[in-house]
């Protein structure tokens, strides 16, 4: 698999926006009242970003990966006010990024490619990358309502180290210690 920095001039922005929407569709639907409006807003907000990778298999986009470290933390900027609300809500439930952390913010696999092992392969690649680059741990979040994702992460060795909830949203903050 290949991980390429997302570039709206090169990649299918609609597909990337849809994958971002899929990760947190409940929140987007609550704010936008329709998937189309949410995906439209996400697509308009997309820009080239080093921390957003398009995942390719034999040249075909199979998903996306978004990550942050203490040195590449998520930046707040002017955007659609409802997308700002999503960022605001995330602040209360997502992992805090500490020095030495590689935070796996989003993994999304195209619907037609799910259940083919891509999610697990991406996580294995992230763990290998983090080890090689001397990170102390890989962290991620699993929504309280997504038992399937949590089970996958636990199967791969992640452990819950914190639980956070805010306004009916909740996340298991999970970690994989590397050292």
Coordinates of N, CA and C in Angstrom, one line a residue:
X1 N 0.9 -1.2 0.0 CA 0.0 0.0 0.0 C 0.9 1.2 0.0
X2 N 0.3 2.3 -0.5 CA 1.0 3.5 -0.6 C 0.2 4.6 0.1
X3 N 0.9 5.5 0.8 CA 0.3 6.6 1.6 C 0.8 7.9 0.9
X4 N -0.1 8.7 0.3 CA 0.2 9.9 -0.4 C -0.5 11.1 0.2
X5 N 0.3 12.1 0.4 CA -0.3 13.4 1.0 C -1.5 13.8 0.1
X6 N -2.6 14.0 0.7 CA -3.8 14.5 0.0 C -3.6 15.8 -0.7
X7 N -4.0 15.9 -1.9 CA -3.9 17.1 -2.7 C -5.2 17.2 -3.5
X8 N -6.0 18.3 -3.2 CA -7.3 18.4 -3.9 C -7.1 18.6 -5.4
X9 N -6.0 18.9 -5.9 CA -5.8 19.1 -7.3 C -5.5 17.7 -8.0
X10 N -5.2 16.7 -7.2 CA -4.9 15.4 -7.7 C -5.8 14.3 -7.3
X11 N -6.5 14.4 -6.2 CA -7.3 13.4 -5.6 C -8.8 13.7 -5.7
X12 N -9.6 12.7 -5.7 CA -11.1 12.8 -5.7 C -11.6 13.4 -4.4
X13 N -11.8 14.7 -4.4 CA -12.2 15.4 -3.2 C -13.6 14.9 -2.6
X14 N -14.5 14.5 -3.5 CA -15.8 14.1 -3.1 C -15.6 12.8 -2.3
X15 N -14.8 11.9 -2.8 CA -14.5 10.6 -2.1 C -13.9 10.8 -0.8
X16 N -12.9 11.7 -0.7 CA -12.2 12.0 0.5 C -13.2 12.6 1.5
X17 N -14.0 13.5 1.1 CA -15.0 14.2 2.0 C -16.0 13.1 2.5
X18 N -16.4 12.2 1.6 CA -17.3 11.2 2.0 C -16.7 10.3 3.1
X19 N -15.4 9.9 2.9 CA -14.7 9.1 3.9 C -14.6 9.8 5.3
X20 N -14.3 11.1 5.2 CA -14.2 11.9 6.5 C -15.6 11.9 7.1
X21 N -16.6 12.1 6.4 CA -18.0 12.1 6.9 C -18.3 10.7 7.5
X22 N -17.9 9.6 6.9 CA -18.3 8.3 7.4 C -17.7 8.1 8.8
X23 N -16.6 8.7 9.1 CA -15.9 8.4 10.4 C -16.8 9.0 11.5
X24 N -17.5 10.1 11.3 CA -18.3 10.8 12.4 C -19.7 11.2 11.9
X25 N -20.3 10.3 11.1 CA -21.6 10.6 10.4 C -22.6 11.0 11.4
X26 N -22.7 10.5 12.6 CA -23.7 10.8 13.6 C -23.7 12.3 13.9
X27 N -22.5 12.8 14.2 CA -22.3 14.2 14.6 C -22.6 15.1 13.4
X28 N -22.1 14.7 12.2 CA -22.3 15.5 11.0 C -23.8 15.6 10.7
X29 N -24.5 14.4 10.8 CA -25.9 14.4 10.5 C -26.7 15.3 11.5
X30 N -26.3 15.3 12.7 CA -27.0 16.1 13.7 C -26.8 17.6 13.4
X31 N -25.7 18.0 13.0 CA -25.4 19.4 12.7 C -25.9 19.8 11.4
X32 N -25.8 19.0 10.3 CA -26.1 19.4 9.0 C -27.5 19.0 8.5
X33 N -28.1 18.0 9.2 CA -29.4 17.5 8.9 C -29.5 16.6 7.6
X34 N -28.4 16.5 6.9 CA -28.3 15.6 5.8 C -26.9 15.3 5.4
X35 N -26.7 14.1 4.9 CA -25.3 13.7 4.6 C -24.8 14.5 3.4
X36 N -25.6 14.9 2.5 CA -25.2 15.7 1.3 C -24.6 17.0 1.7
X37 N -25.4 17.7 2.6 CA -24.9 19.0 3.1 C -23.6 18.9 3.9
X38 N -23.5 17.9 4.7 CA -22.3 17.7 5.4 C -21.1 17.4 4.5
X39 N -21.3 16.5 3.6 CA -20.2 16.2 2.6 C -19.8 17.4 1.8
X40 N -20.8 18.1 1.3 CA -20.5 19.4 0.6 C -19.6 20.3 1.4
X41 N -20.0 20.5 2.7 CA -19.2 21.4 3.5 C -17.8 20.9 3.7
X42 N -17.7 19.6 4.0 CA -16.3 19.0 4.2 C -15.5 19.1 2.9
X43 N -16.1 18.9 1.8 CA -15.4 18.9 0.5 C -14.9 20.4 0.2
X44 N -15.7 21.4 0.5 CA -15.3 22.8 0.3 C -14.1 23.1 1.3
X45 N -14.0 22.5 2.4 CA -13.0 22.8 3.4 C -11.7 22.1 3.2
X46 N -11.7 21.1 2.3 CA -10.5 20.3 2.1 C -9.4 21.1 1.4
X47 N -8.2 20.9 1.9 CA -7.0 21.6 1.3 C -5.8 20.6 1.5
X48 N -4.8 20.9 0.8 CA -3.6 20.0 0.9 C -3.1 20.0 2.3
X49 N -2.9 18.9 2.9 CA -2.5 18.8 4.3 C -1.6 17.6 4.5
X50 N -0.5 17.8 5.0 CA 0.5 16.8 5.2 C 0.0 15.6 6.1
X51 N -0.8 15.9 7.0 CA -1.3 14.9 8.0 C -2.5 14.1 7.4
X52 N -3.0 14.4 6.3 CA -4.1 13.7 5.6 C -3.5 12.9 4.5
X53 N -3.5 11.6 4.6 CA -3.0 10.7 3.6 C -4.1 10.0 2.8
X54 N -3.9 9.9 1.5 CA -4.8 9.0 0.7 C -4.1 7.7 0.7
X55 N -4.9 6.6 1.0 CA -4.3 5.2 1.0 C -4.6 4.6 -0.4
X56 N -3.6 4.2 -1.1 CA -3.7 3.6 -2.4 C -3.3 2.2 -2.4
X57 N -4.0 1.3 -3.1 CA -3.6 -0.1 -3.3 C -3.6 -0.3 -4.8
X58 N -2.5 -0.5 -5.4 CA -2.3 -0.7 -6.9 C -2.9 0.6 -7.6
X59 N -2.7 1.7 -7.0 CA -3.1 3.0 -7.6 C -4.5 3.4 -7.4
X60 N -5.3 2.5 -6.7 CA -6.7 2.8 -6.4 C -6.9 3.3 -5.0
X61 N -7.6 4.4 -4.8 CA -7.9 4.9 -3.5 C -8.8 3.9 -2.7
X62 N -8.3 3.4 -1.6 CA -9.1 2.5 -0.8 C -9.5 3.1 0.5
X63 N -8.9 4.3 0.9 CA -9.2 4.9 2.1 C -8.4 6.1 2.4
X64 N -8.5 6.6 3.6 CA -7.7 7.8 4.0 C -7.2 7.5 5.4
X65 N -6.2 8.2 5.8 CA -5.5 8.1 7.1 C -5.2 9.6 7.5
X66 N -5.6 10.0 8.7 CA -5.3 11.3 9.2 C -4.6 11.1 10.5
X67 N -3.5 11.8 10.8 CA -2.7 11.6 12.0 C -2.2 12.9 12.5
X68 N -1.8 13.0 13.7 CA -1.2 14.1 14.3 C -0.1 13.7 15.3
X69 N 0.9 14.5 15.5 CA 1.9 14.3 16.6 C 1.9 15.6 17.4
X70 N 2.7 15.6 18.4 CA 2.9 16.9 19.2 C 3.5 18.0 18.4
X71 N 4.1 17.6 17.2 CA 4.7 18.6 16.4 C 3.9 19.0 15.2
X72 N 2.8 18.2 14.9 CA 1.9 18.5 13.8 C 0.5 18.5 14.2
X73 N 0.3 19.2 15.3 CA -1.1 19.2 15.9 C -2.1 19.8 15.0
X74 N -3.3 19.4 15.2 CA -4.5 19.9 14.5 C -4.6 21.5 14.7
X75 N -4.7 22.2 13.6 CA -4.8 23.6 13.7 C -6.2 24.1 13.5
X76 N -6.6 25.1 14.3 CA -7.9 25.7 14.1 C -7.8 26.8 13.1
X77 N -8.8 26.9 12.2 CA -8.7 28.0 11.2 C -10.1 28.3 10.8
X78 N -10.3 29.4 10.1 CA -11.6 29.7 9.6 C -12.2 28.7 8.7
X79 N -13.4 28.2 9.0 CA -14.1 27.2 8.1 C -15.6 27.3 8.4
X80 N -16.3 26.5 7.7 CA -17.8 26.5 7.9 C -18.0 26.4 9.4
X81 N -18.9 27.2 9.9 CA -19.1 27.2 11.4 C -19.6 25.8 11.9
X82 N -20.3 25.0 11.2 CA -20.7 23.7 11.7 C -19.5 22.8 11.8
X83 N -18.5 22.9 10.9 CA -17.3 22.1 10.9 C -16.4 22.6 12.1
X84 N -16.5 23.9 12.5 CA -15.8 24.3 13.7 C -16.5 23.7 14.9
X85 N -17.8 23.6 14.9 CA -18.5 22.9 16.0 C -18.0 21.5 16.2
X86 N -17.8 20.8 15.1 CA -17.3 19.4 15.2 C -15.9 19.4 15.9
X87 N -15.0 20.3 15.4 CA -13.7 20.4 16.1 C -13.9 20.7 17.5
X88 N -14.8 21.6 17.9 CA -15.0 22.0 19.3 C -15.5 20.8 20.1
X89 N -16.4 20.0 19.6 CA -16.9 18.9 20.3 C -15.8 17.8 20.4
X90 N -15.0 17.6 19.4 CA -13.9 16.7 19.4 C -12.9 17.0 20.6
X91 N -12.7 18.3 20.8 CA -11.8 18.7 21.8 C -12.1 18.0 23.2
X92 N -13.3 17.8 23.5 CA -13.7 17.2 24.8 C -13.6 15.7 24.9
X93 N -13.5 15.0 23.7 CA -13.6 13.5 23.8 C -12.4 12.8 23.2
X94 N -11.6 13.5 22.4 CA -10.5 12.8 21.7 C -9.3 12.8 22.6
X95 N -8.3 11.9 22.3 CA -7.1 11.8 23.0 C -6.3 13.1 23.1
X96 N -5.7 13.4 24.2 CA -4.7 14.5 24.3 C -3.4 14.0 23.7
X97 N -2.8 14.8 22.8 CA -1.5 14.4 22.2 C -0.4 14.9 23.1
X98 N 0.4 13.9 23.5 CA 1.6 14.2 24.4 C 2.9 14.0 23.6
X99 N 3.9 14.6 24.1 CA 5.2 14.4 23.5 C 5.5 12.9 23.3
X100 N 5.9 12.5 22.1 CA 6.2 11.1 21.8 C 5.0 10.3 21.3
X101 N 3.9 11.0 21.2 CA 2.7 10.3 20.7 C 2.5 10.4 19.2
X102 N 2.1 9.3 18.6 CA 1.6 9.4 17.2 C 0.1 9.1 17.3
X103 N -0.7 10.1 17.0 CA -2.1 10.1 17.2 C -2.8 9.8 15.9
X104 N -3.4 8.6 15.8 CA -4.2 8.2 14.6 C -5.6 8.8 14.7
X105 N -5.8 9.9 14.0 CA -7.0 10.6 14.1 C -8.2 10.0 13.4
X106 N -7.9 9.5 12.2 CA -9.0 8.9 11.4 C -8.4 7.8 10.5
X107 N -9.1 6.7 10.4 CA -8.9 5.7 9.4 C -10.3 5.5 8.8
X108 N -10.4 5.7 7.5 CA -11.7 5.4 6.8 C -11.4 4.6 5.5
X109 N -12.1 3.5 5.4 CA -12.0 2.7 4.2 C -13.2 2.8 3.3
X110 N -13.0 2.9 2.0 CA -14.1 3.0 1.1 C -15.1 1.9 1.3
X111 N -16.3 2.2 1.3 CA -17.4 1.2 1.6 C -17.2 -0.1 0.8
X112 N -16.8 0.0 -0.5 CA -16.7 -1.1 -1.3 C -15.4 -2.0 -1.0
X113 N -14.6 -1.4 -0.2 CA -13.3 -2.1 0.1 C -13.3 -2.6 1.6
X114 N -14.3 -2.4 2.3 CA -14.4 -2.8 3.7 C -14.4 -4.4 3.9
X115 N -13.9 -4.8 5.0 CA -13.9 -6.3 5.4 C -12.9 -7.0 4.5
X116 N -11.9 -6.3 4.0 CA -10.8 -6.9 3.1 C -9.5 -6.8 3.8
X117 N -9.5 -6.4 5.1 CA -8.2 -6.3 5.8 C -7.4 -5.0 5.7
X118 N -8.0 -4.0 5.0 CA -7.3 -2.8 4.8 C -7.1 -2.0 6.2
X119 N -8.1 -2.0 7.0 CA -8.0 -1.3 8.3 C -6.8 -1.8 9.1
X120 N -6.8 -3.1 9.2 CA -5.7 -3.8 10.0 C -4.3 -3.6 9.4
X121 N -4.3 -3.6 8.1 CA -3.0 -3.4 7.4 C -2.5 -1.9 7.6
X122 N -3.4 -1.0 7.6 CA -3.0 0.4 7.8 C -2.5 0.6 9.3
X123 N -3.2 0.0 10.2 CA -2.8 0.1 11.6 C -1.4 -0.6 11.8
X124 N -1.2 -1.7 11.2 CA 0.2 -2.4 11.2 C 1.2 -1.4 10.6
X125 N 0.9 -0.8 9.5 CA 1.9 0.1 8.9 C 2.2 1.3 9.8
X126 N 1.1 1.8 10.5 CA 1.3 2.9 11.4 C 2.2 2.5 12.5
X127 N 1.9 1.4 13.1 CA 2.7 0.9 14.2 C 4.2 0.7 13.8
X128 N 4.4 0.2 12.6 CA 5.8 0.0 12.1 C 6.5 1.4 11.9
X129 N 5.8 2.3 11.3 CA 6.3 3.7 11.1 C 6.6 4.3 12.5
X130 N 5.7 4.2 13.4 CA 5.9 4.8 14.7 C 7.1 4.2 15.4
X131 N 7.3 2.9 15.4 CA 8.5 2.3 16.0 C 9.8 2.8 15.3
X132 N 9.8 2.8 14.0 CA 11.0 3.2 13.3 C 11.4 4.7 13.5
X133 N 10.4 5.5 13.9 CA 10.6 6.9 14.1 C 10.6 7.3 15.6
X134 N 10.8 6.2 16.5 CA 11.0 6.4 17.9 C 9.8 7.1 18.7
X135 N 8.6 6.9 18.2 CA 7.5 7.3 19.0 C 7.3 6.4 20.2
X136 N 6.8 6.9 21.3 CA 6.6 6.1 22.5 C 5.3 5.3 22.5
X137 N 4.3 5.9 21.8 CA 3.0 5.2 21.7 C 2.2 5.7 20.6
X138 N 1.3 4.8 20.1 CA 0.3 5.2 19.1 C -1.0 5.3 19.8
X139 N -1.8 6.4 19.7 CA -3.1 6.6 20.3 C -4.1 6.7 19.2
X140 N -5.4 6.4 19.6 CA -6.5 6.6 18.8 C -7.8 6.6 19.6
X141 N -8.9 6.8 19.0 CA -10.2 6.9 19.7 C -11.1 5.9 19.0
X142 N -12.0 5.3 19.9 CA -13.0 4.4 19.4 C -14.3 4.9 20.0
X143 N -15.3 5.3 19.1 CA -16.6 5.8 19.6 C -17.3 4.7 20.4
X144 N -17.9 5.1 21.5 CA -18.6 4.2 22.4 C -19.6 3.3 21.6
X145 N -20.1 3.9 20.5 CA -21.1 3.1 19.7 C -20.5 2.3 18.6
X146 N -19.2 2.2 18.5 CA -18.6 1.4 17.4 C -17.8 0.2 18.0
X147 N -18.5 -0.8 18.5 CA -17.9 -1.9 19.1 C -17.0 -2.7 18.2
X148 N -17.3 -2.7 16.9 CA -16.5 -3.4 15.9 C -15.1 -2.8 15.8
X149 N -15.0 -1.4 15.8 CA -13.7 -0.8 15.7 C -12.9 -1.0 17.0
X150 N -13.6 -0.9 18.1 CA -12.9 -1.1 19.4 C -12.3 -2.5 19.5
X151 N -13.1 -3.5 19.0 CA -12.7 -4.9 19.0 C -11.5 -5.1 18.1
X152 N -11.5 -4.4 17.0 CA -10.3 -4.5 16.1 C -9.1 -4.0 16.7
X153 N -9.2 -2.8 17.4 CA -8.0 -2.2 18.0 C -7.5 -3.0 19.1
X154 N -8.4 -3.6 19.9 CA -8.0 -4.4 21.0 C -7.3 -5.7 20.5
X155 N -7.8 -6.3 19.5 CA -7.2 -7.5 18.9 C -5.8 -7.2 18.4
X156 N -5.5 -5.9 18.0 CA -4.2 -5.5 17.5 C -3.3 -5.1 18.7
X157 N -3.8 -5.1 19.9 CA -3.0 -4.8 21.1 C -3.2 -3.4 21.7
X158 N -4.2 -2.7 21.2 CA -4.5 -1.4 21.9 C -5.2 -1.6 23.2
X159 N -5.0 -0.8 24.1 CA -5.7 -0.8 25.4 C -6.4 0.5 25.7
X160 N -7.6 0.4 26.3 CA -8.2 1.7 26.8 C -7.5 2.2 27.9
X161 N -7.1 3.5 27.8 CA -6.5 4.2 29.0 C -7.3 5.3 29.5
X162 N -8.4 5.7 28.8 CA -9.3 6.8 29.3 C -10.6 6.7 28.6
X163 N -11.6 7.2 29.2 CA -12.9 7.3 28.6 C -13.4 8.7 28.7
X164 N -13.9 9.3 27.6 CA -14.3 10.7 27.7 C -15.7 10.8 27.0
X165 N -16.6 11.6 27.6 CA -17.8 11.9 27.0 C -18.2 13.4 27.2
X166 N -19.0 13.8 26.2 CA -19.5 15.2 26.3 C -20.7 15.3 25.3
X167 N -21.8 15.8 25.9 CA -23.0 16.1 25.1 C -23.4 14.8 24.2
X168 N -23.5 13.7 24.9 CA -24.0 12.5 24.2 C -22.9 11.9 23.3
X169 N -21.7 12.4 23.2 CA -20.6 11.8 22.4 C -19.7 11.2 23.4
X170 N -19.2 10.0 23.1 CA -18.2 9.4 23.9 C -17.2 8.6 23.2
X171 N -15.9 8.6 23.7 CA -14.8 7.9 23.1 C -14.0 7.1 24.1
X172 N -13.6 5.9 23.7 CA -12.6 5.2 24.4 C -11.3 5.8 23.8
X173 N -10.4 6.3 24.7 CA -9.1 6.7 24.3 C -8.2 5.5 24.4
X174 N -7.5 5.1 23.4 CA -6.8 3.8 23.4 C -5.3 4.1 23.0
X175 N -4.5 3.2 23.5 CA -3.1 3.4 23.2 C -2.4 2.0 23.0
X176 N -1.3 2.1 22.2 CA -0.4 1.0 22.0 C 0.9 1.5 22.3
X177 N 1.5 1.0 23.4 CA 2.8 1.4 23.9 C 3.9 0.8 23.1
X178 N 4.8 1.6 22.7 CA 5.9 1.1 21.8 C 7.2 0.9 22.6
X179 N 7.3 1.5 23.7 CA 8.6 1.4 24.5 C 8.3 1.1 25.9

